[in-house]
CSV table of C-alpha atoms in Angstrom, one decimal:
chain,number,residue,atom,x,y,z
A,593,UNK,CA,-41.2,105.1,100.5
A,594,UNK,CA,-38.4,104.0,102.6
A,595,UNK,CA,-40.8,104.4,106.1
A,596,UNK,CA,-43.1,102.2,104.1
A,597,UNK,CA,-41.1,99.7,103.6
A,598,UNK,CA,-39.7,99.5,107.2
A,599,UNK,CA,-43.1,98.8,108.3
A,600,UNK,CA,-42.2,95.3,107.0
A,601,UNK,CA,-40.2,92.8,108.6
A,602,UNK,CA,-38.1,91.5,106.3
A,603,UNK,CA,-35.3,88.9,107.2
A,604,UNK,CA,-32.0,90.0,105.8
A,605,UNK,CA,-30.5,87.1,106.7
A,606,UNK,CA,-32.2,84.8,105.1
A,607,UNK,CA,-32.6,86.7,102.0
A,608,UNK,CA,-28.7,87.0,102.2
A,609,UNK,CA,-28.4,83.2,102.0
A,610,UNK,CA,-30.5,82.9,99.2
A,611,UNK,CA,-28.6,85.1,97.6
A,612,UNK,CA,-25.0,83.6,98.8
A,613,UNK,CA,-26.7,79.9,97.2
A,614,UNK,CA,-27.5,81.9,93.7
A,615,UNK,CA,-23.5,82.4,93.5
A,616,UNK,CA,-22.6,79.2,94.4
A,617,UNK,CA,-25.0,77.7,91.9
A,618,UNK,CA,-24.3,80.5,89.3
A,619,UNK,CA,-20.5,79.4,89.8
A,620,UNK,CA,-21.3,76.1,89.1
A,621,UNK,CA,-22.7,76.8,85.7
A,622,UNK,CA,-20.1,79.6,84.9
A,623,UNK,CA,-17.8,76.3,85.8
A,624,UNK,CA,-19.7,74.0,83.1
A,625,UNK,CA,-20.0,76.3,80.6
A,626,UNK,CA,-16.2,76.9,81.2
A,627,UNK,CA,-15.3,73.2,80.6
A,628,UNK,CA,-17.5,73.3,76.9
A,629,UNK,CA,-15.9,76.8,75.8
A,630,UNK,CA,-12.2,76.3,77.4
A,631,UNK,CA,-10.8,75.5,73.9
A,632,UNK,CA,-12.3,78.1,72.0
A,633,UNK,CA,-12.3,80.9,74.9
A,634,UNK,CA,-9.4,80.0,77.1
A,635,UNK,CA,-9.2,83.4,78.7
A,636,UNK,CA,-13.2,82.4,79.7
A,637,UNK,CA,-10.9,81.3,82.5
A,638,UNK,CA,-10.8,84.6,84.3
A,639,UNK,CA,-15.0,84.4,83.8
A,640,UNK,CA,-15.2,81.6,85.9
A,641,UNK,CA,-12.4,82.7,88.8
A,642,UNK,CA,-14.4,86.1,88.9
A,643,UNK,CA,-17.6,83.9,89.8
A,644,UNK,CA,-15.5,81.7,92.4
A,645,UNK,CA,-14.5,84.9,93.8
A,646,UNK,CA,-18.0,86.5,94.0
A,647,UNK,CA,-19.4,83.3,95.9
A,648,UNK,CA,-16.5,82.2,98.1
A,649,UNK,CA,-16.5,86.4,99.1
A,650,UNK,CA,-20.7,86.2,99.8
A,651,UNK,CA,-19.9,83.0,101.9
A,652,UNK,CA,-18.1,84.3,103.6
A,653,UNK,CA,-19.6,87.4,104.4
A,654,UNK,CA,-23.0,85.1,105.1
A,655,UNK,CA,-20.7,83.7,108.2
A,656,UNK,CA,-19.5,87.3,109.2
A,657,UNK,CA,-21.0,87.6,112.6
A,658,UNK,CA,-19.9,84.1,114.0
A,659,UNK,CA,-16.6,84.2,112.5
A,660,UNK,CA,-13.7,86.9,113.4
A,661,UNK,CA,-14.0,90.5,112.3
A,662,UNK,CA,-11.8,90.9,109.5
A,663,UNK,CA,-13.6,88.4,107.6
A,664,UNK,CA,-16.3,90.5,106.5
A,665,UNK,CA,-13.0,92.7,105.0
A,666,UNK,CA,-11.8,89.4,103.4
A,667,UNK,CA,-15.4,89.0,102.2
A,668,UNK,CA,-16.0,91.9,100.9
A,669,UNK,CA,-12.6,92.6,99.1
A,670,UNK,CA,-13.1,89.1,97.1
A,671,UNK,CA,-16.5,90.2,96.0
A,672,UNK,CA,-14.9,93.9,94.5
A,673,UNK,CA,-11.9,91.8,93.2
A,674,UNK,CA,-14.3,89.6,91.4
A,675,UNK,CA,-15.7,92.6,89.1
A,676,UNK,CA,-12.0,93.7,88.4
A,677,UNK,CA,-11.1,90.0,87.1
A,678,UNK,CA,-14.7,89.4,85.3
A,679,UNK,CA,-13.5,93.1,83.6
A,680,UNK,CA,-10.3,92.0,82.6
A,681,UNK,CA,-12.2,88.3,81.5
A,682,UNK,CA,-14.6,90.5,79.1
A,683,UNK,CA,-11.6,92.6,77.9
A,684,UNK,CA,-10.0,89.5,76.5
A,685,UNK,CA,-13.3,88.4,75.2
A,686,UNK,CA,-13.8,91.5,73.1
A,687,UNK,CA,-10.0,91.6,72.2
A,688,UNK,CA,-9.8,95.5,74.1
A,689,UNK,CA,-6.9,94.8,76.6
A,690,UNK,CA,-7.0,97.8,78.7
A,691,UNK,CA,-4.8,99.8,82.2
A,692,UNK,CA,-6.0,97.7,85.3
A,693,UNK,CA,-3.5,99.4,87.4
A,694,UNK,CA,-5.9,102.0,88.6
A,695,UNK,CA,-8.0,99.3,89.8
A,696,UNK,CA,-5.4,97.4,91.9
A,697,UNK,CA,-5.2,100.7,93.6
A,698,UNK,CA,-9.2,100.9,94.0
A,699,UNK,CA,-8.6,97.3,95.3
A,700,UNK,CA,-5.9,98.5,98.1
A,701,UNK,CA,-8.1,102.1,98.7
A,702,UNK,CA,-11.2,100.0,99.4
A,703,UNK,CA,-9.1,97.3,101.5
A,704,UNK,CA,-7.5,100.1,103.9
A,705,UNK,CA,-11.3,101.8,104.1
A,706,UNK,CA,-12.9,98.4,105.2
A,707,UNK,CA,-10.0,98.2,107.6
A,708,UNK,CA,-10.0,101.4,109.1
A,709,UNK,CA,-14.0,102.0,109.4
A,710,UNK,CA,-13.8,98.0,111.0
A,711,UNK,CA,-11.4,98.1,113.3
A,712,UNK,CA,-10.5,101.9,114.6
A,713,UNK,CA,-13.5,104.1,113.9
A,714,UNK,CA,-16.4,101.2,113.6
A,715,UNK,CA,-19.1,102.8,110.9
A,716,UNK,CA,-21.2,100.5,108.6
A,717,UNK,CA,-22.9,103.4,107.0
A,718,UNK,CA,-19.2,104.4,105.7
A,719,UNK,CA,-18.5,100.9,105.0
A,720,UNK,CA,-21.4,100.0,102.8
A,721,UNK,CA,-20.9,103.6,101.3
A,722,UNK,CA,-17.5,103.0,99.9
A,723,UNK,CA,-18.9,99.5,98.7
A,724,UNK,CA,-21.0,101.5,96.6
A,725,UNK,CA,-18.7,103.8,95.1
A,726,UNK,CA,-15.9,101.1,94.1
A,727,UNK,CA,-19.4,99.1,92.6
A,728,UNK,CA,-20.3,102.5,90.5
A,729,UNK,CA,-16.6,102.9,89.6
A,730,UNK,CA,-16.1,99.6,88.3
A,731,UNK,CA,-19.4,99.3,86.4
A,732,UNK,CA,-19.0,102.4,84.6
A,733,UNK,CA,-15.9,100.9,83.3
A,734,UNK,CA,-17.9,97.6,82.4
A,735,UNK,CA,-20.5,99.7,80.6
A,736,UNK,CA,-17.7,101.6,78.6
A,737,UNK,CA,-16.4,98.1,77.4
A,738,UNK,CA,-19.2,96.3,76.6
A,739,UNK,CA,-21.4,98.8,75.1
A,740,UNK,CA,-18.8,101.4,73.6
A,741,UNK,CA,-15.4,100.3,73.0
A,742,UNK,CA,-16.4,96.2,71.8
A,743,UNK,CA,-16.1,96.5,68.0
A,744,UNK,CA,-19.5,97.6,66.5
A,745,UNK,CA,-19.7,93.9,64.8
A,746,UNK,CA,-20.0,92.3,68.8
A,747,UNK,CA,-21.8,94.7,70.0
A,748,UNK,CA,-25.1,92.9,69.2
A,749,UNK,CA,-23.9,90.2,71.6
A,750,UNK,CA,-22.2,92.0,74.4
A,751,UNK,CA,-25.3,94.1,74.7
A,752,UNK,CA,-27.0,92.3,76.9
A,753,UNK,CA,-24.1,92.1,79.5
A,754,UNK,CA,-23.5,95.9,79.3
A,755,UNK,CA,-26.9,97.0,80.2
A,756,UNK,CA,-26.8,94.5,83.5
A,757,UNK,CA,-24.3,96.7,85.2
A,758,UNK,CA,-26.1,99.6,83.8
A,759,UNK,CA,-28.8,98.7,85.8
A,760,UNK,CA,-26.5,97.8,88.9
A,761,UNK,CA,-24.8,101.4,88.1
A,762,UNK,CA,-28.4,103.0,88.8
A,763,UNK,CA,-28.8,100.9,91.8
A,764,UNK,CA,-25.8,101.7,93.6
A,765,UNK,CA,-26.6,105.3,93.2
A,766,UNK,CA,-29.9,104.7,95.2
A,767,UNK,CA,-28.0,102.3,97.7
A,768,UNK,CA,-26.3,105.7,98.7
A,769,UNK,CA,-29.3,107.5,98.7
A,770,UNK,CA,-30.6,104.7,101.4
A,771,UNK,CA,-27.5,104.8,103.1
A,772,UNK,CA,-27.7,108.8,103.6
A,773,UNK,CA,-31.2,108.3,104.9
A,774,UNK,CA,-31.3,105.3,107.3
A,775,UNK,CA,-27.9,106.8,109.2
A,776,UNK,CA,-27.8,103.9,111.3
A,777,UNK,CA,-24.6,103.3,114.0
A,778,UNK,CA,-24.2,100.3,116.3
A,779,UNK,CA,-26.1,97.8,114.5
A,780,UNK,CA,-24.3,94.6,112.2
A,781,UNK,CA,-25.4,94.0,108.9
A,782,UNK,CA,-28.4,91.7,109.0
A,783,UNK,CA,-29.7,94.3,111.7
A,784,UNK,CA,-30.4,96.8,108.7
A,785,UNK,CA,-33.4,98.3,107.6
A,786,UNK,CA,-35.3,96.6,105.2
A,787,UNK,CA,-33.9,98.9,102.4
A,788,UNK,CA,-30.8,96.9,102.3
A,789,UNK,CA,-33.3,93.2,101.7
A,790,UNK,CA,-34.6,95.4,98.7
A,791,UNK,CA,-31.2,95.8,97.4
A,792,UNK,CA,-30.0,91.9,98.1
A,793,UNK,CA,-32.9,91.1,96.1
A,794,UNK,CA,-31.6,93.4,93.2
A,795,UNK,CA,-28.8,91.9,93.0
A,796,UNK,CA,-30.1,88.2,93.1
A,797,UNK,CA,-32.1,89.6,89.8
A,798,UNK,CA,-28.8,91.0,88.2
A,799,UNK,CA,-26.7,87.8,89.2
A,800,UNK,CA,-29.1,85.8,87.5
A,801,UNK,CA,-29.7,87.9,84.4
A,802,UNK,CA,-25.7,88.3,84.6
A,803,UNK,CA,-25.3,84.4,84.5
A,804,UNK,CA,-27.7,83.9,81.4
A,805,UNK,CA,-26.2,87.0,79.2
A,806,UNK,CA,-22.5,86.0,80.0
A,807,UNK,CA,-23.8,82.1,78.2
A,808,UNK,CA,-25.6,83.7,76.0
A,809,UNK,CA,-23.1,85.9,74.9
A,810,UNK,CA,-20.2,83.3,74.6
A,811,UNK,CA,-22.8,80.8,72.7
A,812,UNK,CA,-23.6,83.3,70.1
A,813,UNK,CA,-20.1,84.3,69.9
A,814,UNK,CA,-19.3,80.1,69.2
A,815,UNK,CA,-22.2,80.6,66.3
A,816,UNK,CA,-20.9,83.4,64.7
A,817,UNK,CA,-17.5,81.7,64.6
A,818,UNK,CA,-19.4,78.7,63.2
A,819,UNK,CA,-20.6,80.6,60.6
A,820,UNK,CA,-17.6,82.4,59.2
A,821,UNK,CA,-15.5,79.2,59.3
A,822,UNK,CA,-17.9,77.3,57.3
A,823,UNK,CA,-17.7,80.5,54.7
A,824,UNK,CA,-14.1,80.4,54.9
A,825,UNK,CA,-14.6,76.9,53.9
A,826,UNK,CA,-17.3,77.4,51.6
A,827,UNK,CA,-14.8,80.2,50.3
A,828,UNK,CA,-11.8,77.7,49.7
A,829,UNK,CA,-13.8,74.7,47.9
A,830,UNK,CA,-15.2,77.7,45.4
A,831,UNK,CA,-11.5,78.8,44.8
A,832,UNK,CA,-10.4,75.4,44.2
A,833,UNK,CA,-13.3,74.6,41.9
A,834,UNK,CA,-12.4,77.7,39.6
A,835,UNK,CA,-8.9,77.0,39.8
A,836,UNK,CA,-9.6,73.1,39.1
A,837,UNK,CA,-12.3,74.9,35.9
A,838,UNK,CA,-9.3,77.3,34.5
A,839,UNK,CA,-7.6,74.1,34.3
A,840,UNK,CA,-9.8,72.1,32.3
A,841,UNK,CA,-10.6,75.5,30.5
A,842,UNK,CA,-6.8,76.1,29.6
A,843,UNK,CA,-6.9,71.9,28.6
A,844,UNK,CA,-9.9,72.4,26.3
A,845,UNK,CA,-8.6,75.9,24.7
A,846,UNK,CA,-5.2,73.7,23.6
A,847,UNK,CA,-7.5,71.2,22.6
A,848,UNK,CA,-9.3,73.3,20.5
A,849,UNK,CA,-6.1,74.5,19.1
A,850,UNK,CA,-4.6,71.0,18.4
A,851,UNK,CA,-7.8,70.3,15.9
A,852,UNK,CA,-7.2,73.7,14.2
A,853,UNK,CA,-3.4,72.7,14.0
A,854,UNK,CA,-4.1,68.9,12.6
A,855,UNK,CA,-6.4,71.0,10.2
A,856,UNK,CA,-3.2,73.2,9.2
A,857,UNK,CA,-1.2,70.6,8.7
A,858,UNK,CA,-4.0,68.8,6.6
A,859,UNK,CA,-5.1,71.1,4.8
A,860,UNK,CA,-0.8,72.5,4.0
A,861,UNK,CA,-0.1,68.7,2.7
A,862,UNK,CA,-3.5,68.0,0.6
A,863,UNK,CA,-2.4,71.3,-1.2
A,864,UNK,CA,0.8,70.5,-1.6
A,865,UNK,CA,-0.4,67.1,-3.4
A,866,UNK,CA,-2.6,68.4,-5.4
A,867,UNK,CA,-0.1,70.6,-6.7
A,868,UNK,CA,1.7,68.1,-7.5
A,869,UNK,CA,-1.4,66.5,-9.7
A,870,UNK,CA,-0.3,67.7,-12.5
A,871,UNK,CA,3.4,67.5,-12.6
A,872,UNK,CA,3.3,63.3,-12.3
A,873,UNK,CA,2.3,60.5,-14.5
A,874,UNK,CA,-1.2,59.1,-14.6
A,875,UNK,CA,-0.6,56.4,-12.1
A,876,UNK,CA,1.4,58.9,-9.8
A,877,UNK,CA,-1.6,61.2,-10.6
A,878,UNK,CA,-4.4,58.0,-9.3
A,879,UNK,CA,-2.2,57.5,-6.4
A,880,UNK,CA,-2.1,61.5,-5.3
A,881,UNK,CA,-5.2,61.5,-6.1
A,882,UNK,CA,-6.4,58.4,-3.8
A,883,UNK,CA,-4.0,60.2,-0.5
A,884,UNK,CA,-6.0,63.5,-0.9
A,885,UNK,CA,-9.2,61.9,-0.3
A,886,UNK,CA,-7.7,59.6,2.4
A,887,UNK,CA,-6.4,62.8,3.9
A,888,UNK,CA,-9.6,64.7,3.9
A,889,UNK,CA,-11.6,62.2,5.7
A,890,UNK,CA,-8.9,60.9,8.3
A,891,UNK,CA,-10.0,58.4,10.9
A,892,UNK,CA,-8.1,60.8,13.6
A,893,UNK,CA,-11.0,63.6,13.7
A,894,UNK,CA,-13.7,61.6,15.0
A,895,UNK,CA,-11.6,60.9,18.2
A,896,UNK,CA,-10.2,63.9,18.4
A,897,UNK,CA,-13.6,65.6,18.7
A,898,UNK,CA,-14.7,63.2,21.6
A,899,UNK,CA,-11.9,64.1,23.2
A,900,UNK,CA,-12.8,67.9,23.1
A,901,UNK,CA,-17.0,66.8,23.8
A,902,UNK,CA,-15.2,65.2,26.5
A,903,UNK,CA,-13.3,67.9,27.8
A,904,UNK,CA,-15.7,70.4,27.7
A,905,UNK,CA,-18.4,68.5,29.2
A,906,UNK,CA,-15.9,68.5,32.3
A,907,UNK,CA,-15.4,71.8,32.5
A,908,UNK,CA,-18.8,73.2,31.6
A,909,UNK,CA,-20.8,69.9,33.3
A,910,UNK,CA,-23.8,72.4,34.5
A,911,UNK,CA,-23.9,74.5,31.2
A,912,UNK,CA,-23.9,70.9,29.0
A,913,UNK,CA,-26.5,69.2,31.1
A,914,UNK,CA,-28.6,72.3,30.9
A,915,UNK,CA,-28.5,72.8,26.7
A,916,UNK,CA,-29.0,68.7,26.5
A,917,UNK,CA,-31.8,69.1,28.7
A,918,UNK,CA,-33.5,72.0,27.8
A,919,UNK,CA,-33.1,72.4,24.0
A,920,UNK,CA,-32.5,68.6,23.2
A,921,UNK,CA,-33.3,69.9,19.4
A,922,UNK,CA,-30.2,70.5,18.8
A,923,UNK,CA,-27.4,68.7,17.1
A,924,UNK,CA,-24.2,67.5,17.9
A,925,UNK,CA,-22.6,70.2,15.5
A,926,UNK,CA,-25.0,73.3,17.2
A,927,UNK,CA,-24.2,72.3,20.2
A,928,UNK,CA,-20.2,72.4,19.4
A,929,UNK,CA,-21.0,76.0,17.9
A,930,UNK,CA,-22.7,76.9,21.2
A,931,UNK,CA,-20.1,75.1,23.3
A,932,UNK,CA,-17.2,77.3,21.8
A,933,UNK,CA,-18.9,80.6,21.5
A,934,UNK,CA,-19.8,80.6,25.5
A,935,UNK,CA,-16.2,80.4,25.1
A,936,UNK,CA,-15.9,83.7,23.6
A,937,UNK,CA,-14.6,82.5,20.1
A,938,UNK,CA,-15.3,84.1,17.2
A,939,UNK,CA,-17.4,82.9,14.1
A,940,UNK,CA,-13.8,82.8,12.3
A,941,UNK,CA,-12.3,80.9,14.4
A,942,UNK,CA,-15.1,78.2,15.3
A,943,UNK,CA,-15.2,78.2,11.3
A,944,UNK,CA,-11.2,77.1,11.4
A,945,UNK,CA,-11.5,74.7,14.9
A,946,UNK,CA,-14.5,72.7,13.0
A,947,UNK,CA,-13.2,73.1,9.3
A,948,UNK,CA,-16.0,74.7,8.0
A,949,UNK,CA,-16.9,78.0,5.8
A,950,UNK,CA,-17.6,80.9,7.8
A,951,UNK,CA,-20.8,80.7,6.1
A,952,UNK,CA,-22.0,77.4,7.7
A,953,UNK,CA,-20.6,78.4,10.8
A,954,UNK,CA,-23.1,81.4,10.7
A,955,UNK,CA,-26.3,79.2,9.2
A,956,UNK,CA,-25.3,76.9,12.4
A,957,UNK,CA,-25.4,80.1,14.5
A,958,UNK,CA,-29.2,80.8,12.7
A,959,UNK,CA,-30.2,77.6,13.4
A,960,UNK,CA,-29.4,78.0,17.3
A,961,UNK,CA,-31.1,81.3,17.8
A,962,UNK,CA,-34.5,79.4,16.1
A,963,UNK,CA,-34.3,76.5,18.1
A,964,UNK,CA,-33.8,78.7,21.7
A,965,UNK,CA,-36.5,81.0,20.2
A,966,UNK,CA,-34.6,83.9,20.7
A,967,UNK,CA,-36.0,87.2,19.4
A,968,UNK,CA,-34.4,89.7,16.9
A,969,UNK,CA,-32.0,91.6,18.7
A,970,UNK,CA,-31.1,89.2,21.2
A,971,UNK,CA,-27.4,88.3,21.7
A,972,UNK,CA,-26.6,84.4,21.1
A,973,UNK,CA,-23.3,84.7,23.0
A,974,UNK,CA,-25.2,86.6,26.2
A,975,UNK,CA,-27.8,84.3,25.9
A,976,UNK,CA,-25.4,81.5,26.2
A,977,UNK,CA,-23.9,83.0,28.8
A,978,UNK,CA,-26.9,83.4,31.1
A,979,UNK,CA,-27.7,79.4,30.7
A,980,UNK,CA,-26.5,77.6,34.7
């Protein structure tokens, strides 16, 4: 495979500056997205210094042959440096801080390698071999973050990133391979075999596809945040409505229990005059009389129960509008009855808030179930209940 592909002449250099453009370009939009996300992602900082690294490294290592020798060393030590700082960028992303001092000493390892293979014992082979090695190093750790340790609920977005260097894992393995193989001495880099073009143009591909997933993955990230801040929100105005109904609820229940205390108090004084009936003379006895009628039909209980239609139509709005709408058959004095027993009161005491019998209360009830068309067996209360 690799003798076929040397029988084609592929220019290295050339392929190397497209390939030195794609990271300047790729910086560039790592740099935009940076400016839109800074607030949210402020550590998306080290993102976007790991891209300026990559492409001010593969600039300079474009240059290497008219420039002096330890600048392919500078070159190449930005570009490994640029993995480390997108690793610890994508730890702070997934909120995994982990050890980087074992890669500060990769860093130093690979720096005095570069060196010593440059300048005293001259060997690409070993040069582009320990390139490699740090890349298969450093991605395995990449992979482990992005695809293991990121909590199970990012994974879905991190996904895409963690299989890139999965793929550049895989390819750095055959790079060696290829470097075993061609076991070329003497020549500069863009005088390599055309294994080397195939490789530039695999990592062109995974620069690329790195670029996209890294957006991708910090706009879906922006979504999801979307999303649980407008259920948080969502969340709140549901708390404060309940809180805002057990209000009005607690308002309507002493409501309900200042009618059945006027009643009390009504009903305590009309029997204490009529006991009275006949202790007095007859035109004491007219005058009793005349108070115990006035009494029974005082001009205070008509506005006392608009205040409580009131009140409950502001803390049952939905429930209201629904019976008016739906079963419009029914009368003021049904719907009262059905108004208090979604509030869980008892025939007894709906009988004491309106001031009826128990026994009208439960003809009202009767009435109720006809008019919804409820069947035998059927609870009016969970009925009511069930009406939104």
């Amino acid at each position: 495979m690799i003798t076929s592909i040397n029988m084609l002449s592929i220019d290295i250099r050339t392929i190397f500056l497209s390939y030195t453009i794609i990271n300047v370009l790729n910086a560039f939009l790592i740099g935009f997205l940076y400016l839109q996300i800074r607030k949210e992602f402020p550590k998306s900082f080290l993102i976007l210094l790991s891209f300026l690294f990559s492409s001010s490294g593969n600039t300079l290592l474009f240059f290497r042959d008219n420039l002096f020798e330890w600048v392919p060393i500078v070159g190449n030590t930005l570009v490994i440096s640029s993995t480390v700082i997108l690793l610890i960028g994508l730890e702070h992303f997934v909120n995994k801080r982990g050890i980087q001092i074992q890669n500060y000493i990769l860093i130093a390892v690979f720096l005095f390698v570069q060196s010593y293979f440059t300048f005293i014992k001259p060997d690409i082979s070993v040069r582009s071999f320990s390139i490699s090695i740090v890349y298969i190093l450093l991605s395995a750790q990449l992979i482990w973050l992005m695809l293991v340790r990121v909590p199970i609920k990012m994974r879905t977005i991190t996904r895409g990133v963690g299989l890139i260097f999965c793929a550049l894992f895989v390819i750095q393995f055959v790079r060696i391979f290829a470097i075993n193989y061609r076991q070329q001495f003497g020549v500069t880099y863009f005088n390599l075999d055309n294994s080397e073009a195939i490789f530039l143009l695999s990592y062109e591909i995974i620069l690329i596809t790195l670029t996209y997933n890294i957006s991708l993955m910090y706009n879906k990230s922006l979504i999801i945040d979307v999303k649980e801040r407008e259920i948080k929100i969502i969340k709140l105005s549901i708390e404060k409505h309940q809180l805002e109904l057990d209000l009005k609820n607690k308002e309507l229940a002493f409501q309900a229990l200042k009618i059945a205390s006027f009643k009390e108090i009504n009903k305590n004084i009309v029997n204490e005059l009529e006991n009275r009936l006949g202790s007095t003379s007859g035109v004491r006895n007219s005058d009793i009389h005349r108070m115990v009628l006035i009494l029974k039909n005082l001009s205070w209980k008509p506005k006392i129960w608009k205040e409580f239609d009131d009140r409950f139509k502001e803390a049952n709005s939905e429930f209201y509008l629904k019976l008016v709408t739906d079963y419009p058959i029914l009368s003021t004095n049904e719907i009262r009855v059905a108004c208090l027993l979604r509030k869980n009161h008892t025939t007894k005491e709906i009988a004491e808030i309106l001031q009826r019998s128990f026994k009208t209360i439960e003809n009202i009830r009767g009435l109720i179930r006809k008019k919804m068309n409820l069947q035998k067996g059927e609870n009016l209360t969970t009925f009511l209940h069930s009406i939104e």
